[in-house]
Coordinates of C-alpha atoms in Angstrom, one line a residue:
Chain E
X185 CA 44.1 -54.4 50.0
X186 CA 43.6 -57.7 48.4
X187 CA 42.8 -58.0 44.7
X188 CA 39.6 -60.0 45.7
X189 CA 38.3 -56.9 47.5
X190 CA 39.2 -54.6 44.7
X191 CA 37.3 -56.8 42.2
X192 CA 34.3 -56.4 44.4
X193 CA 34.6 -52.7 45.0
X194 CA 35.0 -51.9 41.3
X195 CA 32.2 -54.3 40.3
X196 CA 34.6 -55.8 37.8
X197 CA 35.1 -58.9 35.8
X198 CA 38.4 -60.8 36.1
X199 CA 39.8 -61.3 32.6
X200 CA 42.7 -63.5 33.6
X201 CA 41.0 -66.5 35.4
X202 CA 44.3 -67.9 36.8
X203 CA 45.0 -64.7 38.7
X204 CA 45.8 -64.9 42.4
X205 CA 43.0 -63.0 44.1
X206 CA 44.9 -62.8 47.4
X207 CA 47.5 -60.6 45.7
X208 CA 48.3 -57.6 48.0
X209 CA 47.9 -54.2 46.4
X210 CA 49.8 -51.3 48.0
X211 CA 48.3 -48.3 46.2
X212 CA 46.4 -47.2 43.1
X213 CA 46.7 -44.6 40.4
X214 CA 44.8 -43.8 37.3
X215 CA 46.5 -42.8 34.0
X216 CA 46.2 -42.9 30.3
X217 CA 49.7 -41.8 29.6
X218 CA 52.2 -44.6 29.8
X219 CA 55.0 -42.2 30.8
X220 CA 52.9 -41.1 33.8
X221 CA 52.5 -44.7 34.7
X222 CA 56.3 -45.1 34.7
X223 CA 56.7 -41.9 36.7
X224 CA 54.3 -42.8 39.6
X225 CA 54.9 -46.5 39.6
X226 CA 55.4 -48.1 43.0
X227 CA 55.8 -51.8 43.5
X228 CA 52.5 -53.7 43.9
X229 CA 50.5 -50.8 42.6
X230 CA 47.2 -51.0 40.8
X231 CA 46.7 -49.2 37.5
X232 CA 43.4 -47.9 36.4
X233 CA 43.4 -46.9 32.7
X234 CA 41.3 -46.4 29.6
X235 CA 43.9 -47.8 27.3
X236 CA 43.7 -51.5 26.4
X237 CA 46.6 -52.1 24.0
X238 CA 49.3 -54.7 24.9
X239 CA 51.7 -51.9 25.7
X240 CA 49.8 -51.3 28.9
X241 CA 50.8 -54.7 30.1
X242 CA 54.4 -54.1 29.0
X243 CA 54.4 -50.8 30.8
X244 CA 53.0 -52.5 33.9
X245 CA 55.6 -55.2 33.8
X246 CA 58.5 -52.7 33.5
X247 CA 57.1 -50.6 36.3
X248 CA 56.2 -53.5 38.7
X249 CA 52.5 -52.7 38.5
X250 CA 50.7 -55.7 40.1
X251 CA 47.3 -55.5 38.4
X252 CA 45.3 -53.4 35.9
X253 CA 41.7 -52.2 35.9
X254 CA 40.2 -51.1 32.6
X255 CA 37.6 -48.4 33.0
X256 CA 34.2 -47.8 31.4
X257 CA 33.7 -51.5 30.6
X258 CA 36.4 -51.5 27.9
X259 CA 37.4 -55.0 26.8
X260 CA 41.1 -55.3 25.9
X261 CA 42.0 -57.2 22.7
X262 CA 43.1 -60.9 23.0
X263 CA 46.8 -59.9 22.5
X264 CA 46.6 -57.8 25.7
X265 CA 45.0 -60.6 27.7
X266 CA 47.5 -63.2 26.3
X267 CA 50.5 -61.0 27.3
X268 CA 49.0 -60.3 30.7
X269 CA 48.6 -64.1 31.3
X270 CA 52.2 -64.7 30.2
X271 CA 53.5 -62.0 32.5
X272 CA 51.2 -62.9 35.4
X273 CA 49.5 -59.6 35.6
X274 CA 45.8 -59.8 36.5
X275 CA 43.4 -57.8 34.4
X276 CA 40.0 -56.5 35.5
X277 CA 37.3 -54.9 33.3
X278 CA 35.1 -52.5 35.4
X279 CA 31.9 -50.9 34.1
X280 CA 32.3 -47.4 35.7
X281 CA 34.2 -44.3 34.7
X282 CA 37.7 -43.6 35.8
X283 CA 36.4 -40.9 38.3
X284 CA 33.8 -43.2 39.8
X285 CA 36.3 -46.1 40.1
X286 CA 39.0 -44.0 41.8
X287 CA 36.3 -42.6 44.1
X288 CA 35.1 -46.1 45.0
X289 CA 38.6 -47.3 45.8
X290 CA 39.6 -44.2 47.7
X291 CA 36.4 -44.4 49.8
X292 CA 37.2 -48.1 50.6
X293 CA 40.6 -47.0 52.0
X294 CA 42.9 -47.6 49.0
X295 CA 45.9 -45.3 49.2
X296 CA 47.2 -43.2 46.3
X297 CA 50.6 -43.9 44.7
X298 CA 52.0 -40.6 45.8
X299 CA 53.9 -38.9 43.1
X300 CA 57.0 -37.3 44.3
X301 CA 56.5 -33.9 42.7
X302 CA 59.7 -32.4 41.5
X303 CA 60.4 -28.9 42.6
X304 CA 59.6 -26.1 40.1
X305 CA 62.0 -26.7 37.2
X306 CA 63.4 -23.2 37.5
X307 CA 63.9 -23.5 41.2
X308 CA 65.5 -26.8 40.8
X309 CA 68.3 -25.7 38.5
X310 CA 68.8 -22.6 40.6
X311 CA 69.3 -24.9 43.5
X312 CA 72.1 -26.8 41.7
X313 CA 73.9 -23.6 40.9
X314 CA 73.8 -22.3 44.5
X315 CA 77.4 -22.1 45.9
Chain T
X206 CA 47.0 -84.1 76.0
X207 CA 49.9 -81.7 76.4
X208 CA 49.7 -78.3 74.9
X209 CA 51.7 -77.8 71.8
X210 CA 54.4 -75.2 71.7
X211 CA 53.8 -72.7 69.0
X212 CA 55.6 -73.8 65.9
X213 CA 58.6 -71.7 65.0
X214 CA 57.6 -69.0 62.6
X215 CA 58.5 -69.8 59.1
X216 CA 60.2 -67.1 57.1
X217 CA 57.7 -64.8 55.4
X218 CA 59.2 -65.4 52.0
X219 CA 58.7 -69.1 52.4
X220 CA 55.0 -68.7 53.3
X221 CA 54.2 -66.5 50.4
X222 CA 56.0 -68.8 47.9
X223 CA 54.1 -71.9 49.1
X224 CA 50.8 -69.9 49.4
X225 CA 51.3 -68.6 45.9
X226 CA 51.8 -72.2 44.6
X227 CA 48.8 -73.4 46.5
X228 CA 46.7 -70.9 44.6
X229 CA 48.4 -71.6 41.2
X230 CA 48.4 -75.4 41.3
X231 CA 45.2 -77.1 40.3
X232 CA 44.0 -80.1 42.2
X233 CA 44.2 -82.3 39.0
X234 CA 48.0 -81.6 38.9
X235 CA 48.6 -83.2 42.3
X236 CA 45.8 -85.7 42.8
X237 CA 46.2 -89.5 42.5
X238 CA 44.5 -90.9 39.5
X239 CA 43.1 -93.4 38.5
X240 CA 41.4 -94.2 41.8
X241 CA 40.9 -97.6 43.5
X242 CA 37.2 -97.8 44.2
X243 CA 34.7 -100.3 45.7
X244 CA 30.9 -100.6 45.3
X245 CA 28.3 -100.5 48.1
X246 CA 28.0 -104.3 47.8
X247 CA 31.7 -105.0 48.3
X248 CA 32.1 -107.0 51.6
X249 CA 34.2 -105.4 54.3
X250 CA 36.4 -108.5 54.2
X251 CA 37.2 -107.8 50.6
X252 CA 37.7 -104.1 51.4
X253 CA 40.3 -105.2 54.0
X254 CA 42.2 -107.1 51.2
X255 CA 42.0 -104.2 48.8
X256 CA 43.3 -101.7 51.4
X257 CA 46.1 -104.2 52.4
X258 CA 47.3 -105.1 48.9
X259 CA 47.0 -101.6 47.4
X260 CA 48.6 -100.1 50.6
X261 CA 45.9 -97.4 50.9
X262 CA 43.9 -96.3 53.9
X263 CA 40.5 -95.6 52.3
X264 CA 38.6 -95.6 49.1
X265 CA 35.6 -93.9 47.4
X266 CA 32.4 -96.0 47.0
X267 CA 31.0 -95.8 43.5
X268 CA 27.7 -97.1 42.1
X269 CA 26.8 -96.7 38.4
X270 CA 29.6 -94.1 37.9
X271 CA 28.3 -91.9 40.8
X272 CA 30.1 -91.3 44.0
X273 CA 27.9 -92.6 46.8
X274 CA 30.2 -92.7 49.8
X275 CA 33.7 -93.1 51.2
X276 CA 35.1 -95.9 53.4
X277 CA 38.3 -95.8 55.4
X278 CA 40.5 -98.0 57.4
X279 CA 38.8 -96.6 60.6
X280 CA 35.4 -97.9 59.3
X281 CA 37.1 -101.2 58.7
X282 CA 38.5 -101.3 62.3
X283 CA 35.0 -100.6 63.7
X284 CA 33.6 -103.4 61.6
X285 CA 36.4 -105.7 62.8
X286 CA 35.6 -104.9 66.4
X287 CA 31.9 -105.9 65.8
X288 CA 33.0 -109.0 63.8
X289 CA 31.0 -107.6 60.8
X290 CA 33.4 -108.5 58.0
X291 CA 30.7 -110.1 56.0
X292 CA 28.6 -106.9 55.9
X293 CA 28.6 -104.8 52.8
X294 CA 30.6 -101.6 52.6
X295 CA 27.3 -99.6 52.4
X296 CA 26.6 -100.3 56.1
X297 CA 29.9 -98.8 57.2
X298 CA 30.8 -96.1 54.7
X299 CA 30.3 -92.4 55.2
X300 CA 27.5 -91.3 52.7
X301 CA 27.9 -87.6 53.0
X302 CA 31.1 -87.1 51.1
X303 CA 33.1 -83.9 51.0
X304 CA 34.6 -83.6 47.5
X305 CA 36.7 -81.1 45.6
X306 CA 36.7 -80.2 41.9
X307 CA 39.6 -81.2 39.7
X308 CA 39.9 -77.6 38.3
X309 CA 39.9 -76.0 41.8
X310 CA 43.1 -74.6 43.2
X311 CA 45.0 -76.7 45.8
X312 CA 44.2 -74.1 48.3
X313 CA 40.5 -75.1 48.2
X314 CA 41.5 -78.6 49.2
X315 CA 43.7 -77.3 52.0
X316 CA 40.7 -75.3 53.4
X317 CA 38.4 -78.3 53.1
X318 CA 40.9 -80.6 54.9
X319 CA 41.1 -78.0 57.7
X320 CA 37.3 -77.6 57.9
X321 CA 36.1 -81.2 57.8
X322 CA 39.2 -82.9 59.2
X323 CA 39.0 -85.8 56.7
X324 CA 41.9 -87.8 55.6
X325 CA 41.1 -87.8 51.9
X326 CA 39.0 -86.0 49.4
X327 CA 37.5 -87.6 46.3
X328 CA 38.1 -85.3 43.3
X329 CA 35.2 -84.9 40.8
X330 CA 34.9 -83.2 37.4
X331 CA 32.3 -80.6 36.4
X332 CA 29.7 -83.4 35.9
X333 CA 30.3 -84.9 39.3
X334 CA 32.2 -87.9 38.0
X335 CA 35.0 -89.3 40.2
X336 CA 38.4 -88.5 38.5
X337 CA 40.9 -88.9 41.3
X338 CA 41.6 -88.8 45.0
X339 CA 43.6 -86.4 47.1
X340 CA 45.4 -86.8 50.4
X341 CA 47.5 -84.4 52.4
X342 CA 50.5 -86.3 51.1
X343 CA 49.5 -85.6 47.5
X344 CA 49.4 -81.9 48.3
X345 CA 52.8 -81.9 50.0
X346 CA 54.4 -83.9 47.1
X347 CA 52.8 -81.6 44.5
X348 CA 53.9 -78.4 46.3
X349 CA 57.5 -79.8 46.7
X350 CA 57.6 -80.7 43.1
X351 CA 56.4 -77.3 42.0
X352 CA 58.9 -75.6 44.3
X353 CA 61.6 -77.8 42.9
X354 CA 60.6 -76.9 39.4
X355 CA 60.5 -73.2 40.1
X356 CA 63.8 -73.5 41.8
X357 CA 65.4 -75.2 38.8
X358 CA 63.8 -72.7 36.4
X359 CA 64.6 -69.4 38.0
X360 CA 66.8 -69.8 41.1
X361 CA 69.5 -71.8 39.3
X362 CA 69.5 -69.3 36.5
X363 CA 69.9 -66.6 39.1
X364 CA 72.6 -68.4 41.0
X365 CA 74.6 -69.0 37.9
X366 CA 74.1 -65.6 36.5
X367 CA 75.0 -63.8 39.7
X368 CA 78.3 -65.6 39.8
X369 CA 79.4 -64.5 36.4
X370 CA 81.3 -61.6 37.8
X371 CA 83.0 -63.7 40.4
X372 CA 83.8 -66.7 38.2
X373 CA 85.3 -64.8 35.3
X374 CA 88.3 -62.7 36.2
X375 CA 89.6 -59.7 34.3
X376 CA 90.6 -56.2 35.2
X377 CA 87.3 -54.9 34.0
X378 CA 84.5 -57.4 33.2
X379 CA 81.4 -56.3 31.4
X380 CA 78.4 -58.2 30.1
X381 CA 77.0 -56.6 27.0
X382 CA 73.5 -57.3 25.8
X383 CA 72.4 -56.0 22.4
X384 CA 68.9 -55.7 21.2
X385 CA 67.7 -54.6 17.8
X386 CA 64.7 -52.3 18.0
X387 CA 62.6 -51.8 14.9
X388 CA 60.9 -48.5 14.1
X389 CA 57.0 -48.5 14.5
X390 CA 57.1 -52.0 15.9
X391 CA 54.7 -51.4 18.7
X392 CA 53.7 -55.0 18.9
X393 CA 57.1 -55.9 20.3
X394 CA 57.7 -52.6 22.0
X395 CA 59.2 -53.2 25.5
X396 CA 60.5 -56.7 24.8
X397 CA 64.1 -55.7 24.9
X398 CA 63.6 -53.8 28.2
X399 CA 61.7 -56.8 29.6
X400 CA 64.8 -59.0 28.8
X401 CA 67.2 -56.5 30.3
X402 CA 65.1 -56.4 33.4
X403 CA 65.2 -60.2 33.7
X404 CA 68.9 -60.3 33.1
X405 CA 69.5 -57.7 35.8
X406 CA 67.3 -59.6 38.3
X407 CA 69.2 -62.8 37.6
X408 CA 72.5 -61.0 38.0
X409 CA 71.3 -60.2 41.5
X410 CA 70.4 -56.5 41.1
X411 CA 68.3 -55.0 43.9
X412 CA 64.6 -54.5 43.1
X413 CA 65.0 -50.7 43.2
X414 CA 67.9 -50.7 40.8
X415 CA 66.2 -53.2 38.5
X416 CA 63.1 -51.0 38.4
X417 CA 65.0 -47.8 37.6
X418 CA 67.0 -49.6 34.8
X419 CA 63.9 -51.2 33.4
X420 CA 61.9 -47.9 33.3
X421 CA 64.8 -46.0 31.7
X422 CA 65.4 -48.8 29.1
X423 CA 61.7 -48.9 28.3
X424 CA 61.4 -45.2 27.7
X425 CA 64.5 -45.3 25.5
X426 CA 63.2 -48.3 23.6
X427 CA 59.8 -46.7 23.0
X428 CA 61.6 -43.6 21.8
X429 CA 63.4 -45.6 19.1
X430 CA 60.1 -47.2 18.1
X431 CA 58.2 -44.0 18.0
X432 CA 60.6 -41.5 16.5
X433 CA 63.2 -43.2 14.3
X434 CA 63.1 -43.8 10.6
X435 CA 65.1 -47.1 10.6
X436 CA 65.0 -48.3 14.2
X437 CA 68.1 -48.6 16.2
X438 CA 69.8 -50.6 18.9
X439 CA 69.4 -50.9 22.6
X440 CA 72.6 -52.0 24.4
X441 CA 72.9 -52.8 28.1
X442 CA 76.5 -52.9 29.3
X443 CA 76.5 -54.4 32.8
X444 CA 79.5 -54.1 35.1
X445 CA 79.8 -55.2 38.7
X446 CA 79.4 -51.6 39.9
X447 CA 77.2 -50.0 37.3
X448 CA 75.3 -50.5 34.1
X449 CA 75.2 -48.4 31.0
X450 CA 72.2 -48.4 28.7
X451 CA 72.9 -47.1 25.2
X452 CA 70.0 -46.3 22.8
X453 CA 71.5 -45.6 19.4
X454 CA 69.7 -44.8 16.1
X455 CA 70.5 -43.5 12.7
X456 CA 68.0 -40.8 12.2
X457 CA 66.3 -38.6 11.8
X458 CA 68.0 -37.0 14.8
X459 CA 66.6 -34.4 17.2
X460 CA 66.3 -30.8 16.0
X461 CA 66.5 -29.1 19.3
X462 CA 67.9 -31.2 22.1
X463 CA 67.3 -28.6 24.7
X464 CA 63.6 -28.5 23.9
X465 CA 63.4 -32.3 23.7
X466 CA 64.5 -32.4 27.3
X467 CA 61.7 -30.2 28.4
X468 CA 58.9 -32.1 30.2
X469 CA 55.8 -32.3 28.0
X470 CA 57.6 -31.3 24.7
X471 CA 56.7 -33.9 22.1
X472 CA 56.9 -34.3 18.4
X473 CA 55.0 -37.6 18.4
X474 CA 52.1 -37.9 15.9
X475 CA 48.5 -38.2 17.1
X476 CA 48.1 -42.0 16.6
X477 CA 51.0 -42.6 18.9
X478 CA 49.4 -40.4 21.6
X479 CA 46.3 -42.4 21.3
X480 CA 48.3 -45.5 22.3
X481 CA 49.3 -43.6 25.5
X482 CA 52.8 -42.7 24.4
X483 CA 54.4 -39.6 23.0
X484 CA 53.5 -37.3 25.9
X485 CA 56.9 -35.8 26.0
X486 CA 57.8 -37.2 29.4
X487 CA 60.1 -40.0 28.3
X488 CA 63.4 -38.2 28.7
X489 CA 62.3 -36.7 31.9
X490 CA 61.4 -40.1 33.3
X491 CA 64.8 -41.5 32.1
X492 CA 66.6 -38.6 33.9
X493 CA 64.7 -39.4 37.1
X494 CA 65.8 -43.0 36.9
X495 CA 69.4 -42.5 35.9
X496 CA 72.4 -41.4 37.9
X497 CA 73.8 -39.9 34.7
X498 CA 72.3 -39.2 31.3
X499 CA 73.8 -37.9 28.1
X500 CA 71.9 -37.1 24.9
X501 CA 73.8 -36.4 21.7
X502 CA 71.9 -35.9 18.5
X503 CA 72.6 -34.5 15.1
X504 CA 69.8 -33.8 12.7
X505 CA 70.0 -36.1 9.7
X506 CA 72.6 -38.3 11.4
X507 CA 71.1 -39.9 14.5
X508 CA 70.8 -39.9 18.2
X509 CA 72.8 -41.5 20.9
X510 CA 71.4 -41.6 24.4
X511 CA 73.6 -42.8 27.3
X512 CA 72.1 -43.8 30.6
X513 CA 74.2 -44.7 33.6
X514 CA 72.8 -46.4 36.6
X515 CA 75.0 -47.3 39.5
X516 CA 74.2 -50.8 40.8
X517 CA 75.1 -50.1 44.4
X518 CA 73.8 -46.7 45.3
X519 CA 74.6 -47.1 49.0
X520 CA 78.4 -47.3 48.0
X521 CA 78.1 -43.7 46.9
X522 CA 77.7 -42.5 50.5
X523 CA 80.8 -44.2 51.7
X524 CA 83.4 -41.7 53.1
X525 CA 86.0 -40.8 50.5
X526 CA 83.7 -41.6 47.5
X527 CA 83.2 -38.0 46.8

């Protein structure tokens, strides 16, 4: 799905005016824990989050996240926008809740960044010890 | 007219690069400026001289600062055929002019050229004043220059870097990158990992390997920022076949290493959790990205985390490697 469509679906405002709206997004995920972001990250993914500090952009860069949507109309501080512009990661502010935004995108056919769930921790170590 | 053979398909990577640039580049970066203009009263004979001496094929018509038309060499030929060289430009010009804005992306101009099939587009500013002119040639030159620039900036870096291991011979070459990481320095948190990531990319690491290394380095870097008293050091030792990331600090050390390894176990204070960190998943994430991970820690002394990532995972499956 193109970033242009996403902007429309989430009813958002583009905070990085130079962004390429024809950017192709492969999947989306919502998270407020940066370690979760790093765990699910897939290339060209979209991140929906309620956090607006510059670390969100750093995390996105490290994890190959293509674009970020801030939920509930949160406006990130200027440092966040400046870092996003430097790293070429488009930022969108959207007026709805995380739940509503995920719903809208899912309904429009956006796929989820499937988390490869690890096996139960106990089962996993047992598996290793099996002769 | 004969049918055209379909053009050979350009490689996908080429298309996206040029498309990307067409969106990034602004028209004002590629347009020709200042512009040669004529007025509606200019005679067609004078226009002919202007086109000939300036070696151009058309020009905007301006009256009192406002763009009122455009006149091209085709209009001149028509006027010549009718022997109307004494007529004013206003009789032969096109009055409905398609324009582009200087701050629009080049892609807008590309679309307009395709839609209106014109040879040139006058470029106007936000107030409608003529500030330049754009032809297909300007766009081609602009794109080529931008590609050249990008090539110089990144590709040459990459080319040179990726040859380090071939150009320099030793029995065991490694490239060591050291980064100081300060405790509580959230503002710069992730900078070291970002640099490691770029270095690996330039060294020719595959996107998957680069991702894994960047994520592992980032979690380790954030751990130093969040948990240490005096900061520490992040070291990336890159060898042709593998890389080792070392995160070393001098305290306070981890009380219970086994518990620290459990997903969700965290000692991070509340304010760090509010920033989205300290969820107790860092070491778990690192383990997922690493081929090997070792955590040594002594309370009151410090912590040393070693992460090993093999750069050519496919080599592991070769017969005899196990």
